[in-house]
Tab-separated table of C-alpha atoms in Angstrom:
chain	number	residue	atom	x	y	z
D	1	HIS	CA	78.675	139.689	54.939
D	2	PRO	CA	82.382	139.823	55.605
D	3	ARG	CA	84.719	137.275	54.550
D	4	PRO	CA	85.957	135.150	57.386
D	5	LEU	CA	89.016	135.171	58.653
D	6	PRO	CA	91.787	132.317	57.267
D	7	PRO	CA	92.583	129.562	59.458
D	8	MET	CA	96.449	131.581	60.497
D	9	VAL	CA	94.363	134.644	61.821
D	10	LEU	CA	92.328	132.512	63.724
D	11	LYS	CA	95.027	130.899	65.318
D	12	ARG	CA	97.890	134.322	65.944
D	13	ASN	CA	94.238	135.646	67.905
D	14	ASN	CA	93.070	132.602	69.497
D	15	PRO	CA	95.216	132.608	72.940
D	16	HIS	CA	95.054	128.615	72.716
D	17	MET	CA	97.318	127.109	70.616
D	18	LEU	CA	94.980	123.877	70.157
D	19	GLU	CA	92.359	126.012	69.450
D	20	ALA	CA	92.494	126.827	66.245
D	21	ARG	CA	91.068	125.685	62.677
D	22	PRO	CA	93.090	123.551	61.691
D	23	SER	CA	95.635	123.605	58.974
D	24	PHE	CA	97.246	120.278	58.250
D	25	THR	CA	99.416	121.419	55.839
D	26	ARG	CA	101.175	123.766	58.363
D	27	GLU	CA	101.291	121.921	61.125
D	28	LEU	CA	103.142	119.420	58.832
D	29	CYS	CA	105.431	122.021	58.087
D	30	ILE	CA	106.019	123.462	61.262
D	31	GLY	CA	106.177	120.649	63.313
D	32	THR	CA	109.026	118.980	60.766
D	33	VAL	CA	111.147	121.875	61.631
D	34	THR	CA	110.479	121.994	65.243
D	35	GLY	CA	111.356	118.677	65.822
D	36	MET	CA	114.767	118.826	64.110
D	37	CYS	CA	115.499	121.910	66.131
D	38	ALA	CA	114.323	120.520	69.278
D	39	THR	CA	116.104	117.560	68.041
D	40	THR	CA	119.831	118.299	67.842
D	41	VAL	CA	119.756	120.454	71.078
D	42	ALA	CA	119.179	117.274	73.111
D	43	TYR	CA	120.784	114.248	71.326
D	44	PRO	CA	124.024	114.888	73.642
D	45	LEU	CA	121.823	114.453	76.357
D	46	ASP	CA	119.853	111.238	74.169
D	47	THR	CA	123.322	109.219	73.734
D	48	VAL	CA	124.164	110.043	77.294
D	49	LYS	CA	120.746	108.484	78.269
D	50	THR	CA	121.797	105.060	76.135
D	51	ARG	CA	124.698	105.006	77.384
D	52	ILE	CA	123.757	104.627	80.850
D	53	GLN	CA	120.778	102.626	80.359
D	54	MET	CA	123.409	100.034	78.624
D	55	GLY	CA	125.509	100.204	80.987
D	56	LEU	CA	128.271	101.690	78.806
D	57	GLY	CA	129.610	104.624	80.612
D	58	GLY	CA	132.863	102.571	82.333
D	59	GLY	CA	131.524	102.228	85.608
D	60	SER	CA	129.391	105.216	85.649
D	61	THR	CA	125.972	105.417	86.171
D	62	SER	CA	125.899	109.156	86.785
D	63	MET	CA	125.545	112.086	83.665
D	64	SER	CA	128.766	113.647	84.317
D	65	GLY	CA	130.385	110.559	84.897
D	66	VAL	CA	129.452	108.809	81.474
D	67	MET	CA	129.927	112.689	79.834
D	68	MET	CA	133.392	112.790	81.068
D	69	HIS	CA	133.813	108.820	80.299
D	70	THR	CA	132.286	109.510	76.663
D	71	LEU	CA	134.610	112.301	76.602
D	72	ARG	CA	137.811	110.795	76.887
D	73	ASN	CA	137.473	107.765	75.125
D	74	ASP	CA	135.900	109.005	71.708
D	75	GLY	CA	135.645	112.782	71.819
D	76	VAL	CA	133.222	114.850	71.273
D	77	LEU	CA	131.512	114.308	68.114
D	78	SER	CA	130.960	110.614	69.640
D	79	PHE	CA	127.818	112.245	70.945
D	80	TYR	CA	126.177	113.315	68.282
D	81	ARG	CA	126.960	109.579	66.712
D	82	GLY	CA	123.588	108.031	64.667
D	83	LEU	CA	122.678	111.782	64.818
D	84	ASN	CA	120.885	111.290	61.312
D	85	ALA	CA	118.846	109.302	61.338
D	86	PRO	CA	117.035	110.465	64.286
D	87	LEU	CA	117.418	113.799	63.204
D	88	ALA	CA	115.441	112.797	60.204
D	89	SER	CA	113.250	110.502	61.566
D	90	ALA	CA	112.322	113.763	64.243
D	91	GLY	CA	111.720	116.338	61.706
D	92	PHE	CA	109.396	113.640	59.745
D	93	THR	CA	107.514	112.425	62.584
D	94	SER	CA	107.357	115.699	64.527
D	95	GLY	CA	105.472	116.762	61.256
D	96	ILE	CA	103.620	113.212	61.228
D	97	ALA	CA	102.962	113.960	65.046
D	98	MET	CA	101.714	117.320	64.524
D	99	LEU	CA	98.988	116.448	61.483
D	100	ALA	CA	97.590	113.149	63.494
D	101	ARG	CA	97.117	115.432	66.266
D	102	SER	CA	95.586	118.364	64.295
D	103	LEU	CA	93.504	115.189	62.490
D	104	TRP	CA	92.525	113.707	65.613
D	105	THR	CA	91.871	116.406	67.821
D	106	SER	CA	89.565	117.687	64.765
D	107	LYS	CA	87.594	114.426	64.493
D	108	LEU	CA	87.459	113.885	68.186
D	109	LYS	CA	86.094	117.740	68.616
D	110	ALA	CA	83.247	117.531	65.759
D	111	TYR	CA	82.010	114.336	67.830
D	112	PHE	CA	81.706	115.644	71.040
D	113	GLY	CA	79.874	118.795	69.510
D	114	TYR	CA	82.883	121.203	69.878
D	115	ALA	CA	83.811	124.254	67.440
D	116	PRO	CA	86.666	124.127	65.641
D	117	HIS	CA	87.730	127.381	67.078
D	118	GLU	CA	86.823	126.096	71.056
D	119	ARG	CA	89.925	124.085	72.509
D	120	GLY	CA	88.197	120.933	73.870
D	121	SER	CA	88.167	119.538	76.956
D	122	TYR	CA	91.962	118.107	78.408
D	123	ALA	CA	90.356	114.426	77.877
D	124	VAL	CA	89.282	115.313	74.483
D	125	ILE	CA	93.246	116.867	74.279
D	126	SER	CA	94.669	113.726	75.803
D	127	ALA	CA	92.532	111.712	73.665
D	128	SER	CA	93.851	113.154	70.540
D	129	GLY	CA	97.173	112.628	72.160
D	130	ILE	CA	96.299	108.847	72.753
D	131	LEU	CA	95.452	108.443	68.972
D	132	THR	CA	98.534	110.296	67.602
D	133	GLY	CA	101.269	108.224	69.617
D	134	ALA	CA	99.347	104.831	67.922
D	135	SER	CA	99.781	106.771	64.610
D	136	ILE	CA	103.669	107.584	64.332
D	137	ALA	CA	104.786	104.638	66.919
D	138	PRO	CA	105.375	102.324	63.628
D	139	VAL	CA	107.587	105.157	62.436
D	140	ILE	CA	109.448	106.311	65.289
D	141	THR	CA	110.555	102.109	66.035
D	142	PRO	CA	113.103	101.892	63.305
D	143	SER	CA	114.748	105.196	63.628
D	144	ASP	CA	115.193	104.622	67.321
D	145	LEU	CA	116.744	100.749	66.701
D	146	ILE	CA	119.058	102.667	64.439
D	147	LYS	CA	119.948	105.530	67.023
D	148	VAL	CA	120.419	103.246	69.978
D	149	ARG	CA	122.813	100.749	68.003
D	150	MET	CA	124.922	104.070	66.516
D	151	GLN	CA	124.967	105.238	70.568
D	152	ALA	CA	125.632	101.681	72.302
D	153	ALA	CA	128.750	101.735	69.514
D	154	GLN	CA	128.898	97.715	69.832
D	155	GLU	CA	129.372	97.543	66.638
D	156	ALA	CA	131.042	99.851	63.730
D	157	HIS	CA	129.149	101.599	61.388
D	158	SER	CA	130.061	104.097	59.466
D	159	SER	CA	126.669	106.535	59.614
D	160	SER	CA	123.441	105.536	59.540
D	161	ALA	CA	122.154	103.949	56.331
D	162	ALA	CA	125.580	102.111	57.089
D	163	CYS	CA	123.412	100.781	60.256
D	164	LEU	CA	120.226	100.031	58.698
D	165	LEU	CA	121.738	98.203	55.681
D	166	HIS	CA	122.973	95.960	58.305
D	167	ILE	CA	120.812	95.286	60.567
D	168	MET	CA	118.286	94.563	56.889
D	169	ARG	CA	121.256	92.218	55.928
D	170	THR	CA	121.659	90.341	59.316
D	171	GLU	CA	118.116	89.988	60.691
D	172	GLY	CA	115.932	91.251	57.715
D	173	LEU	CA	113.048	93.517	57.723
D	174	ARG	CA	111.780	91.984	60.850
D	175	GLY	CA	114.831	93.078	62.391
D	176	LEU	CA	113.141	97.031	62.331
D	177	SER	CA	110.756	95.955	64.244
D	178	VAL	CA	112.426	94.526	67.539
D	179	GLY	CA	111.071	96.701	70.188
D	180	PHE	CA	107.914	97.280	68.764
D	181	THR	CA	105.418	96.614	71.374
D	182	ALA	CA	107.914	98.711	74.429
D	183	GLY	CA	107.260	101.583	71.587
D	184	LEU	CA	103.689	101.505	71.212
D	185	LEU	CA	103.576	101.614	74.846
D	186	GLN	CA	106.138	104.463	75.138
D	187	GLN	CA	104.434	107.055	72.779
D	188	VAL	CA	101.092	106.102	73.823
D	189	SER	CA	101.811	106.986	77.128
D	190	LEU	CA	104.102	110.355	76.391
D	191	TRP	CA	101.728	111.790	74.164
D	192	SER	CA	98.325	111.311	75.861
D	193	VAL	CA	100.023	114.106	78.550
D	194	PHE	CA	102.089	115.645	76.329
D	195	PHE	CA	99.589	118.581	74.860
D	196	ALA	CA	96.557	118.148	77.556
D	197	GLY	CA	99.448	118.636	80.638
D	198	TYR	CA	101.394	121.653	78.279
D	199	GLU	CA	97.729	123.135	77.808
D	200	ALA	CA	96.704	123.020	81.698
D	201	LEU	CA	100.259	124.530	82.661
D	202	MET	CA	99.719	127.589	80.307
D	203	ALA	CA	96.548	127.710	81.525
D	204	GLY	CA	97.557	127.995	85.011
D	205	MET	CA	100.773	130.527	84.498
D	206	SER	CA	98.510	132.619	82.192
D	207	VAL	CA	97.229	136.462	83.600
D	208	ASP	CA	94.016	138.230	82.572
D	209	GLY	CA	93.957	136.464	79.783
D	210	GLN	CA	97.143	136.475	78.761
D	211	ARG	CA	99.462	133.043	78.221
D	212	PRO	CA	103.135	132.970	78.933
D	213	GLY	CA	105.884	134.428	76.495
D	214	ARG	CA	109.076	132.245	75.707
D	215	ALA	CA	110.063	131.766	78.884
D	216	GLY	CA	106.986	130.589	79.819
D	217	GLN	CA	106.547	128.034	76.759
D	218	LEU	CA	109.996	126.800	77.074
D	219	VAL	CA	108.960	126.082	81.219
D	220	ALA	CA	106.006	124.163	80.918
D	221	GLY	CA	107.375	122.142	78.135
D	222	GLY	CA	109.574	121.296	79.901
D	223	VAL	CA	108.010	120.316	83.057
D	224	VAL	CA	105.051	118.562	80.829
D	225	GLY	CA	108.210	116.760	79.931
D	226	VAL	CA	109.711	115.385	82.442
D	227	GLY	CA	106.409	114.617	83.678
D	228	ALA	CA	105.099	112.545	80.424
D	229	TRP	CA	109.003	110.888	80.242
D	230	SER	CA	108.638	110.010	84.114
D	231	LEU	CA	105.135	107.803	82.885
D	232	CYS	CA	106.578	106.686	79.784
D	233	MET	CA	110.682	105.455	80.860
D	234	PRO	CA	110.026	102.115	81.449
D	235	TRP	CA	109.408	101.591	78.355
D	236	ASP	CA	111.973	103.399	76.896
D	237	ILE	CA	114.118	101.172	79.025
D	238	VAL	CA	112.174	97.824	78.469
D	239	LYS	CA	112.977	99.195	74.023
D	240	THR	CA	116.704	99.892	74.191
D	241	LYS	CA	117.368	96.637	75.487
D	242	GLN	CA	115.387	94.868	73.048
D	243	GLN	CA	116.706	97.038	70.378
D	244	VAL	CA	120.159	97.066	71.421
D	245	ASP	CA	120.988	93.050	72.408
D	246	PRO	CA	117.817	91.394	71.253
D	247	LYS	CA	119.120	87.927	71.399
D	248	ALA	CA	119.442	88.488	75.228
D	249	PHE	CA	115.965	90.227	75.224
D	250	PRO	CA	113.893	88.620	72.879
D	251	SER	CA	110.262	90.063	74.273
D	252	CYS	CA	108.751	92.851	75.739
D	253	VAL	CA	107.430	90.555	78.646
D	254	GLU	CA	110.131	88.589	79.251
D	255	THR	CA	112.488	92.168	79.092
D	256	PHE	CA	110.151	93.808	81.612
D	257	ARG	CA	110.159	90.993	84.434
D	258	GLY	CA	114.052	90.553	84.162
D	259	ILE	CA	114.363	94.527	84.794
D	260	VAL	CA	112.256	93.637	87.717
D	261	ARG	CA	114.141	90.478	88.429
D	262	ASN	CA	117.540	92.209	88.973
D	263	GLY	CA	116.824	95.600	89.943
D	264	GLY	CA	113.202	96.093	91.343
D	265	PHE	CA	110.816	98.770	89.653
D	266	LEU	CA	113.179	101.067	90.288
D	267	GLY	CA	115.534	99.472	87.789
D	268	PHE	CA	112.917	101.185	85.313
D	269	PHE	CA	114.485	104.782	86.402
D	270	ARG	CA	118.007	104.075	85.782
D	271	GLY	CA	119.528	107.171	85.052
D	272	PHE	CA	117.111	109.348	85.672
D	273	GLY	CA	118.269	112.414	85.993
D	274	THR	CA	119.531	112.509	82.679
D	275	VAL	CA	116.765	111.438	81.183
D	276	ALA	CA	114.985	114.413	82.942
D	277	THR	CA	117.360	117.052	82.038
D	278	ARG	CA	117.209	115.688	78.306
D	279	ALA	CA	113.234	115.764	78.712
D	280	PHE	CA	113.116	118.922	79.856
D	281	VAL	CA	115.868	120.544	77.351
D	282	SER	CA	113.954	118.982	74.327
D	283	ASN	CA	110.270	119.610	75.030
D	284	GLY	CA	110.875	123.222	76.385
D	285	CYS	CA	112.714	123.688	73.028
D	286	PHE	CA	110.080	121.949	71.156
D	287	PHE	CA	107.286	123.850	72.218
D	288	MET	CA	109.033	126.925	72.400
D	289	PHE	CA	109.906	126.446	68.656
D	290	TYR	CA	106.685	125.836	67.774
D	291	GLU	CA	104.401	128.615	69.029
D	292	GLN	CA	107.159	130.585	68.075
D	293	ILE	CA	107.655	129.030	64.277
D	294	SER	CA	103.710	128.968	64.559
D	295	ARG	CA	103.556	133.024	65.229
D	296	LEU	CA	106.350	133.923	62.209
D	297	VAL	CA	104.216	131.640	59.879
D	298	ALA	CA	101.495	133.304	60.721
D	299	GLU	CA	102.806	136.828	60.509
D	300	HIS	CA	104.510	136.731	57.319
D	301	MET	CA	101.668	135.309	55.558
D	302	TYR	CA	98.880	137.697	56.412
D	303	ASP	CA	99.997	140.528	58.236
């Protein structure tokens, strides 16, 4: 009998990103590198997003206005303030997310009778995303807390580690869970459409079974990123307000009601232009990096 193809060869020869037989260690490593690359590229836009949401743009609510205000008052490096924690977190959580996605997808495909090499339905991919979001929320929430405290720059901290120690000293371990409910809802809604949407777009752009290359991966990832963030942005606003000022915004429900009361439902989409730009850049880069790194690893391991 012929030897079975290794998992990476199955993936490389398979036209669908999610159809390969899972290799959990590989997904963890590739996801880690991918997350760090995408976070570094998009982080300045994330800083602008946080400042718009918290009204820290010197009276401006536009992306360009907040960027100019930040440049004039804090300099270029301020756009990367607090990068250490989210960079480490992005690498770790992206790796864990890709690992969790592989595990949940594998379990769900087996449960619904799909073969390991089959992609599975979009419903299965979406359900896997929901479970992935719930799995990584406990890791992302503390990292986001440190990130937004550093970005808001309401207190001077020399590093992300100093900010973490300050939170633990003044608020205790419980302080690291501020905004968890909103963060959980954000991650679940985000990941529910993330991979399913990407696969649907890539399938729609395929010609004669040939999936798009780097440009198509960038566009598909960017478009699905904007769509996913449109869905989860209300929870991101709630979480950000709670994490920056937990005394003024003590609970998820009260913060949600306050936003509706003061700005209507449009209040949940304050700074959406910046969020959409960041989502397109970050998620487009994420999927492009993921696909390209996966291909390089496959070629070097089995060629």
